[in-house]
PDB file of C-alpha atoms in Angstrom:
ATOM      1  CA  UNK V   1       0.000   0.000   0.000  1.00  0.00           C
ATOM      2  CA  UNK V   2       1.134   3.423  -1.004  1.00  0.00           C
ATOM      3  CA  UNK V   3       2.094   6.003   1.825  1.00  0.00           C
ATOM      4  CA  UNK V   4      -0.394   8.231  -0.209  1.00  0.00           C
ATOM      5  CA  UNK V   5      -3.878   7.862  -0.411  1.00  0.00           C
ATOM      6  CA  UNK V   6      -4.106  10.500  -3.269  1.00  0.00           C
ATOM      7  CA  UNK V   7      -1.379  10.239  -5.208  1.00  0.00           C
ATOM      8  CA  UNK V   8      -0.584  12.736  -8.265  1.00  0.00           C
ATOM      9  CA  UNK V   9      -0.592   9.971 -10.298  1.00  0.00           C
ATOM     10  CA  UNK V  10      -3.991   9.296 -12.035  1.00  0.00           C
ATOM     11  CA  UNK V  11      -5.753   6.381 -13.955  1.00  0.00           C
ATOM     12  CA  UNK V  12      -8.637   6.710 -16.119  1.00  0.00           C
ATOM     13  CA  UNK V  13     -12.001   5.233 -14.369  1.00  0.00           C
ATOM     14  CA  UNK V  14     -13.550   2.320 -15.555  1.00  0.00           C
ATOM     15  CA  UNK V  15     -16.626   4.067 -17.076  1.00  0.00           C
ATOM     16  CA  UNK V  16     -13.922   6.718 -18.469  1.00  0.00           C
ATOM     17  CA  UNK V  17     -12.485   4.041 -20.489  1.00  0.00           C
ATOM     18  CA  UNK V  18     -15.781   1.973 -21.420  1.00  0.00           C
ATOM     19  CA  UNK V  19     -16.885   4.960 -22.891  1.00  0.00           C
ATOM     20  CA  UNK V  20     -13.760   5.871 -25.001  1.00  0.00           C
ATOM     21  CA  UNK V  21     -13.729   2.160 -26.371  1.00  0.00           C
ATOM     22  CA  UNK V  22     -16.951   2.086 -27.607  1.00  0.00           C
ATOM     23  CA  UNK V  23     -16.769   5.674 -29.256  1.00  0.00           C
ATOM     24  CA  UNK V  24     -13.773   4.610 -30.716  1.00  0.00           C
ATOM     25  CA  UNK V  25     -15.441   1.179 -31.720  1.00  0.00           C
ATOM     26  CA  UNK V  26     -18.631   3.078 -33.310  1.00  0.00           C
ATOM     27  CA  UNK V  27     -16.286   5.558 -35.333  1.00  0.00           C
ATOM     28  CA  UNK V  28     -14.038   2.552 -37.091  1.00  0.00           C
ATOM     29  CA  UNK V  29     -17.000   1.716 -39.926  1.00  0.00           C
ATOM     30  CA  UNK V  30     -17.797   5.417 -41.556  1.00  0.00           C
ATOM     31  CA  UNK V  31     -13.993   5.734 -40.883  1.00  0.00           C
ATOM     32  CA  UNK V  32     -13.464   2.955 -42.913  1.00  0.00           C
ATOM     33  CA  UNK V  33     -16.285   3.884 -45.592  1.00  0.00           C
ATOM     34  CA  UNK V  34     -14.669   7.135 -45.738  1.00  0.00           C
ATOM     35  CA  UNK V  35     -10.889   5.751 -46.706  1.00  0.00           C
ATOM     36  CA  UNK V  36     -12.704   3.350 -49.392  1.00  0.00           C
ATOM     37  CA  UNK V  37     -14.411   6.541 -50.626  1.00  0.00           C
ATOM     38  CA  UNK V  38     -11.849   9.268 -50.549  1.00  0.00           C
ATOM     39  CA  UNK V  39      -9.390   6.879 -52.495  1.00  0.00           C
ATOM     40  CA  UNK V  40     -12.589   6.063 -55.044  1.00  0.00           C
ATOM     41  CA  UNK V  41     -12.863   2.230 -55.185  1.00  0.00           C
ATOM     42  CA  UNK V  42     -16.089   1.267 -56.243  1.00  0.00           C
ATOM     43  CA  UNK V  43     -18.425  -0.396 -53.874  1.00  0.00           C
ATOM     44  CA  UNK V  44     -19.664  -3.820 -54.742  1.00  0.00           C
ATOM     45  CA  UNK V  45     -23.502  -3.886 -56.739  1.00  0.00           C
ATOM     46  CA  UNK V  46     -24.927  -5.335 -53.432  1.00  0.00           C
ATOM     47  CA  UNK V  47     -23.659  -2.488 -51.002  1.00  0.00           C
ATOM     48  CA  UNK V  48     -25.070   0.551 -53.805  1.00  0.00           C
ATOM     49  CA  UNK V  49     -28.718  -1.250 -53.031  1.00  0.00           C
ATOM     50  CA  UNK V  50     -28.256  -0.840 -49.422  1.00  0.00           C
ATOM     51  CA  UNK V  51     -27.678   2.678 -49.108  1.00  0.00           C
ATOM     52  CA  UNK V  52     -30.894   3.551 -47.906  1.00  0.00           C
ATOM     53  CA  UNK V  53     -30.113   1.194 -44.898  1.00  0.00           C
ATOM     54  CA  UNK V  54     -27.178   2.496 -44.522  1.00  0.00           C
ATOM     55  CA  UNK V  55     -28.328   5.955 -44.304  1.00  0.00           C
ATOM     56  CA  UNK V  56     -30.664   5.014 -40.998  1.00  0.00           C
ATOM     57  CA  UNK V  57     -27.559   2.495 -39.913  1.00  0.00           C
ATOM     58  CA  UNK V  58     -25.592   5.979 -39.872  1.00  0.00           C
ATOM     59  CA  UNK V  59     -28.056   7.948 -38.702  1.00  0.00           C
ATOM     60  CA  UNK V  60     -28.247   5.819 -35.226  1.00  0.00           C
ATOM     61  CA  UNK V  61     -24.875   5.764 -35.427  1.00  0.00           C
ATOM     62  CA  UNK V  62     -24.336   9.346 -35.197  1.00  0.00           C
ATOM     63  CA  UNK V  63     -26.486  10.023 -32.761  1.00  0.00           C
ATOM     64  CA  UNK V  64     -25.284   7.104 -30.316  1.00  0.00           C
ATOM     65  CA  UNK V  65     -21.664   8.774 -31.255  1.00  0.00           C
ATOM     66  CA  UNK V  66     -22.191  11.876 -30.425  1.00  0.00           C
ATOM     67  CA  UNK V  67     -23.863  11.056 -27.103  1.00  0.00           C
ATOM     68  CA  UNK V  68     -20.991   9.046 -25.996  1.00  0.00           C
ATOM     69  CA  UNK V  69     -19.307  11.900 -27.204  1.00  0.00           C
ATOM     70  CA  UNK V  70     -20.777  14.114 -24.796  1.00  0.00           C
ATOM     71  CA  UNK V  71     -20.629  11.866 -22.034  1.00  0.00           C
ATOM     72  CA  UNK V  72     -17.162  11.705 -22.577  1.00  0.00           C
ATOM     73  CA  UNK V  73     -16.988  15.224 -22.066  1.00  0.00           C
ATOM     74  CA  UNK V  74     -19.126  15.809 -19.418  1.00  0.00           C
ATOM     75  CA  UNK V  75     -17.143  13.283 -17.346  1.00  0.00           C
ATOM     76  CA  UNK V  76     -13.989  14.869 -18.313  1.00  0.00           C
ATOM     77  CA  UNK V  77     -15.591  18.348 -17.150  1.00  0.00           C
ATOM     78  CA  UNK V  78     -16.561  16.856 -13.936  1.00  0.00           C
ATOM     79  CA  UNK V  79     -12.771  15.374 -13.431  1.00  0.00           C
ATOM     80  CA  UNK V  80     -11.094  18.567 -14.575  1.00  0.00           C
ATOM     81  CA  UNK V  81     -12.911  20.437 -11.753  1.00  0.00           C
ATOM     82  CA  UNK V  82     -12.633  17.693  -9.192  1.00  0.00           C
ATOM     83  CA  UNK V  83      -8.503  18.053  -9.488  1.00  0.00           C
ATOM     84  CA  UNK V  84      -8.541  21.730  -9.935  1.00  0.00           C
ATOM     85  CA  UNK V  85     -10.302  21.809  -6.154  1.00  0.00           C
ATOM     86  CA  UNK V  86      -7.328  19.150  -5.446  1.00  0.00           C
ATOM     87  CA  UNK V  87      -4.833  21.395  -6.594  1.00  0.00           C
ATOM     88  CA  UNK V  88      -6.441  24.268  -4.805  1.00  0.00           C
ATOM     89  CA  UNK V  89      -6.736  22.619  -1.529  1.00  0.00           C
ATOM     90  CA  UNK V  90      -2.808  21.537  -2.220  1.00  0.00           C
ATOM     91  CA  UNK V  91      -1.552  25.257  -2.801  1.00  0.00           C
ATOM     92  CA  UNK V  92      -3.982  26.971  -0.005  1.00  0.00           C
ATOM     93  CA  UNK V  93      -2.613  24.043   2.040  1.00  0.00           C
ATOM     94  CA  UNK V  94       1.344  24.634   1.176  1.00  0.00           C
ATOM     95  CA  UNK V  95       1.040  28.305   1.380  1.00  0.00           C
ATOM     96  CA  UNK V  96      -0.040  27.990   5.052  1.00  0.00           C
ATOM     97  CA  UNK V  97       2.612  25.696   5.772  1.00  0.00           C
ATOM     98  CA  UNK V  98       5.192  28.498   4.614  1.00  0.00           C
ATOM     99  CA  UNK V  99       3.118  30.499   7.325  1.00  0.00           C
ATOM    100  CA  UNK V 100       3.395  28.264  10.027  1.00  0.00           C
ATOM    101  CA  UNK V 101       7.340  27.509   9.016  1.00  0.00           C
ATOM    102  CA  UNK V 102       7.620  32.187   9.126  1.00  0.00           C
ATOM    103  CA  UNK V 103       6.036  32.067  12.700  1.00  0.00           C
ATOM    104  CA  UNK V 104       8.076  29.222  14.216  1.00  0.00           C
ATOM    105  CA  UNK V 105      11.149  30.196  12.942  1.00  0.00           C
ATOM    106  CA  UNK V 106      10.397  33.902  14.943  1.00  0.00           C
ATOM    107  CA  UNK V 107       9.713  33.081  17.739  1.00  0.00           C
ATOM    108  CA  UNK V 108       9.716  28.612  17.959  1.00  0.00           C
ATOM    109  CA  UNK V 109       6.586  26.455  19.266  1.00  0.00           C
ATOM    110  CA  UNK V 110       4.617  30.041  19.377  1.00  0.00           C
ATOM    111  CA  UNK V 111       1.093  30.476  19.584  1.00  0.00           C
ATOM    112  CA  UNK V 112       0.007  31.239  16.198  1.00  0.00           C
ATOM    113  CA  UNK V 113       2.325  28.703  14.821  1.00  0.00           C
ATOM    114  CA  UNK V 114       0.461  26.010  16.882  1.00  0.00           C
ATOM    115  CA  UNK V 115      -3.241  27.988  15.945  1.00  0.00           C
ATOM    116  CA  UNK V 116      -2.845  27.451  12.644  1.00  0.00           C
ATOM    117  CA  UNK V 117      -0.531  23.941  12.952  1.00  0.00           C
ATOM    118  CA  UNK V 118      -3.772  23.048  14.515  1.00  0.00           C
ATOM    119  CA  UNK V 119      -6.324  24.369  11.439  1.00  0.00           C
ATOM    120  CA  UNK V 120      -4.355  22.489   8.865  1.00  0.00           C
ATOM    121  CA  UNK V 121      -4.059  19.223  10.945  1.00  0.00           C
ATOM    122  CA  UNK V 122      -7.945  19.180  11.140  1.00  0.00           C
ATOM    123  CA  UNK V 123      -7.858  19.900   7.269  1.00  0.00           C
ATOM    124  CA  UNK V 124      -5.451  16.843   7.081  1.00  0.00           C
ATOM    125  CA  UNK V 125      -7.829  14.692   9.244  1.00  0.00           C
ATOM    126  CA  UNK V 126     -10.810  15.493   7.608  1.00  0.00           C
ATOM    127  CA  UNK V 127     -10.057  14.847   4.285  1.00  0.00           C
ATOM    128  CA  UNK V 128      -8.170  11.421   5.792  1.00  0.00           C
ATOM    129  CA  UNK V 129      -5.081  12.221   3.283  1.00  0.00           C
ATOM    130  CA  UNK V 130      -1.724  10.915   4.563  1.00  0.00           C
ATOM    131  CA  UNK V 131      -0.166  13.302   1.889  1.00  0.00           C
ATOM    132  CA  UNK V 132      -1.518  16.644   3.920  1.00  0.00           C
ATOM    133  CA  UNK V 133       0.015  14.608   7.097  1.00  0.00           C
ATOM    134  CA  UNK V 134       3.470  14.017   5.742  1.00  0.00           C
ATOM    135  CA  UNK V 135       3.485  17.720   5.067  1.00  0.00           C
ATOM    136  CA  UNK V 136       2.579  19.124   8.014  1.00  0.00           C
ATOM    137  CA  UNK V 137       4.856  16.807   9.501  1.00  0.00           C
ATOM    138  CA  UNK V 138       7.750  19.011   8.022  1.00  0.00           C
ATOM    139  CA  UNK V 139       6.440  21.970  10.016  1.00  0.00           C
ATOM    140  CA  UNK V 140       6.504  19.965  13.036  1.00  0.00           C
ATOM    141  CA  UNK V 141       9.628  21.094  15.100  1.00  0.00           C
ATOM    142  CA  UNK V 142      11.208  20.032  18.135  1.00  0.00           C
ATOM    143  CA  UNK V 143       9.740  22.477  20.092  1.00  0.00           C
ATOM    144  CA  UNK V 144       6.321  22.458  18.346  1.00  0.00           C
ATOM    145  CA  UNK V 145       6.199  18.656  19.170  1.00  0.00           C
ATOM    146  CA  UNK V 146       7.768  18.903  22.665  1.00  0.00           C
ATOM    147  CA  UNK V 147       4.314  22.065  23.269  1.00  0.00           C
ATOM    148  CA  UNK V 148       2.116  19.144  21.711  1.00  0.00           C
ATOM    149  CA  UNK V 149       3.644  16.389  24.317  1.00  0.00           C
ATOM    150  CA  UNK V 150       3.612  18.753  27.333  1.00  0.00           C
ATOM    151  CA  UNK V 151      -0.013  19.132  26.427  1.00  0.00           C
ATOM    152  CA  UNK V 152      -0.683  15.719  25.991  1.00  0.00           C
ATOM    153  CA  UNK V 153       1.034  15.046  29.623  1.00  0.00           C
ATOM    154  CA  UNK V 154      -1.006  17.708  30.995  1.00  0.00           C
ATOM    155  CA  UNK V 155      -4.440  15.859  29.975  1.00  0.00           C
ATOM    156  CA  UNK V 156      -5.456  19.532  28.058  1.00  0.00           C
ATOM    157  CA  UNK V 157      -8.525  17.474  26.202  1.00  0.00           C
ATOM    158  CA  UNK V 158      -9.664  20.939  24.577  1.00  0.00           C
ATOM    159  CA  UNK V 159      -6.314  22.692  23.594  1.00  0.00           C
ATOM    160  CA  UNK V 160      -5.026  22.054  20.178  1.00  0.00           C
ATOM    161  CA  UNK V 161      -7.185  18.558  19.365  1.00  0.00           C
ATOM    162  CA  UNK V 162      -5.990  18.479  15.839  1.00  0.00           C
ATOM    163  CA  UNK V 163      -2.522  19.022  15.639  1.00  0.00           C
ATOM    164  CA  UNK V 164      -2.318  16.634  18.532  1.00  0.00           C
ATOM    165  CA  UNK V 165      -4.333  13.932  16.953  1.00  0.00           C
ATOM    166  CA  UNK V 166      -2.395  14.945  13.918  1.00  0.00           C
ATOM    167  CA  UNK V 167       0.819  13.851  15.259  1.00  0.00           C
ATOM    168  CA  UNK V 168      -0.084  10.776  16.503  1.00  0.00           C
ATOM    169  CA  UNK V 169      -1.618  10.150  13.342  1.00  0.00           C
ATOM    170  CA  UNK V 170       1.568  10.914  11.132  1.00  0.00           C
ATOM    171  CA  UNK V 171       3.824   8.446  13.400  1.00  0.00           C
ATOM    172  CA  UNK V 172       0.856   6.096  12.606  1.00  0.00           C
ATOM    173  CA  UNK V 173       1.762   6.461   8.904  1.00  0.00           C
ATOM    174  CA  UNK V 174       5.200   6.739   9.265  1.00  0.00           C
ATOM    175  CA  UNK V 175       5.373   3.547  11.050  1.00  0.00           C
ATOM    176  CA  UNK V 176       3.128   1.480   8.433  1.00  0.00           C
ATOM    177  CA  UNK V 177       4.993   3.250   4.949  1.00  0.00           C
ATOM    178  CA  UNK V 178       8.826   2.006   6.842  1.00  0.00           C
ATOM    179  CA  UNK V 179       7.001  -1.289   7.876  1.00  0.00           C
ATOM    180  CA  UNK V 180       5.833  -1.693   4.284  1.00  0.00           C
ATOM    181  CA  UNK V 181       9.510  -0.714   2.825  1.00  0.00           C
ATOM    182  CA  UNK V 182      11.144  -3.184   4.815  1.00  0.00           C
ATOM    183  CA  UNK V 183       8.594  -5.730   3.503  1.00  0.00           C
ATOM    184  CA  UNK V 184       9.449  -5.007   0.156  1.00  0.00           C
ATOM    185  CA  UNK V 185      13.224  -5.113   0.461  1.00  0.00           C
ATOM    186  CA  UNK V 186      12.771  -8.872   1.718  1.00  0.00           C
ATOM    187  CA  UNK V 187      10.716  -9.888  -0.892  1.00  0.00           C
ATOM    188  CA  UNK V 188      12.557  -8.009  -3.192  1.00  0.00           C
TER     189      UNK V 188
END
C-alpha cells in the first residue's frame, strides 16, 4: 500500500475508459467507408442497393456517437474540476505551511504557529489524506512537538485537538509506509 492515499498519479475510471472504447469502436465503420471513398474504389452492386439502410444504420450511429461523445466530455468536465479543487486545496494548504514555518522560525513552538498547525491538521484529518500529514509533519519542530507532548502530559482534552491527533496520526503512517519498505526489500 502506497504512503499516499491520493497520489498525483492518475488512472482513467472504468466508465472513463468503457466509454472511449466504444466511441472509438462506433467511429471505425464510416472511418473505414470514408478511406474506401476518398481513395474512389467502387463499392460492390450489393452495397449501392443498401444505401438507404445504410443511411438510418448511420443515422443511429451518429447520434449514439455523439452522445458518448458528450458523455465523454461531461465526465472529463466533472474530473477537470474535481482536481482543480485538489490542486487548490494543495496550494492553499502549502502556502499555510510556509506560514506556520515564518512564525516558528520567529519566535519557535509560538502560539500562532500552533493555531494554525492546529487548522491544517484538522484539514489533514478530515479529508483522511496521509499526503496533507506528511506535510505538516515538516512543520513539526522540536519544540512544536515537545508544546504538543507537554499538552498531551497535561491531559489539556480541549487545547489544540488536531494538531495533537495529527501527530499521533503521522507516526501512525510513518510507522506502516517504513514497515511496508522493509517488507518489500525482503521480498525483493
Amino acid at each position: 500500500m502506497s504512503m499516499f492515499t491520493n497520489s498525483y498519479q492518475y488512472r482513467w475510471p472504468w466508465y472513463l475508459k468503457v466509454a472511449a472504447i466504444a466511441a472509438i469502436v462506433l467511429c471505425i465503420p464510416p472511418l473505414i467507408f470514408y478511406v474506401v471513398g476518398f481513395f474512389g474504389i467502387s463499392a460492390p452492386a450489393n452495397l449501392l442497393d443498401l444505401g438507404p439502410q445504410g443511411d438510418f444504420f448511420g443515422g443511429h450511429v451518429a447520434a449514439i456517437t455523439g452522445s458518448l461523445t458528450l458523455i465523454v466530455v461531461l465526465i472529463s468536465a466533472h474530473l477537470q474540476q474535481v482536481f482543480d479543487r485538489t490542486f487548490r486545496l494543495r496550494e492553499h494548504f502549502l502556502a499555510g505551511l510556509a506560514i506556520i514555518g515564518q512564525y516558528d522560525v520567529a519566535k519557535p513552538g509560538c502560539e500562532q504557529a500552533l493555531r494554525l498547525l492546529d487548522y491544517y491538521a484538522s484539514l489533514a484529518l478530515e479529508l483522511e489524506d496521509n499526503e496533507l500529514l506528511i506535510l505538516l509533519n515538516t512543520v513539526m519542530t522540536k519544540e512544536i512537538r515537545s508544546r504538543l507532548e507537554e499538552l498531551d502530559g497535561q491531559k489539556q482534552p480541549d487545547i489544540y485537538v488536531s494538531a495533537r491527533a495529527a501527530k499521533q496520526k503521522i507516526g501512525e503512517v510513518l510507522r506502516d509506509h517504513h514497515m511496508a519498505r522493509k517488507g518489500k526489500k525482503r521480498n525483493g
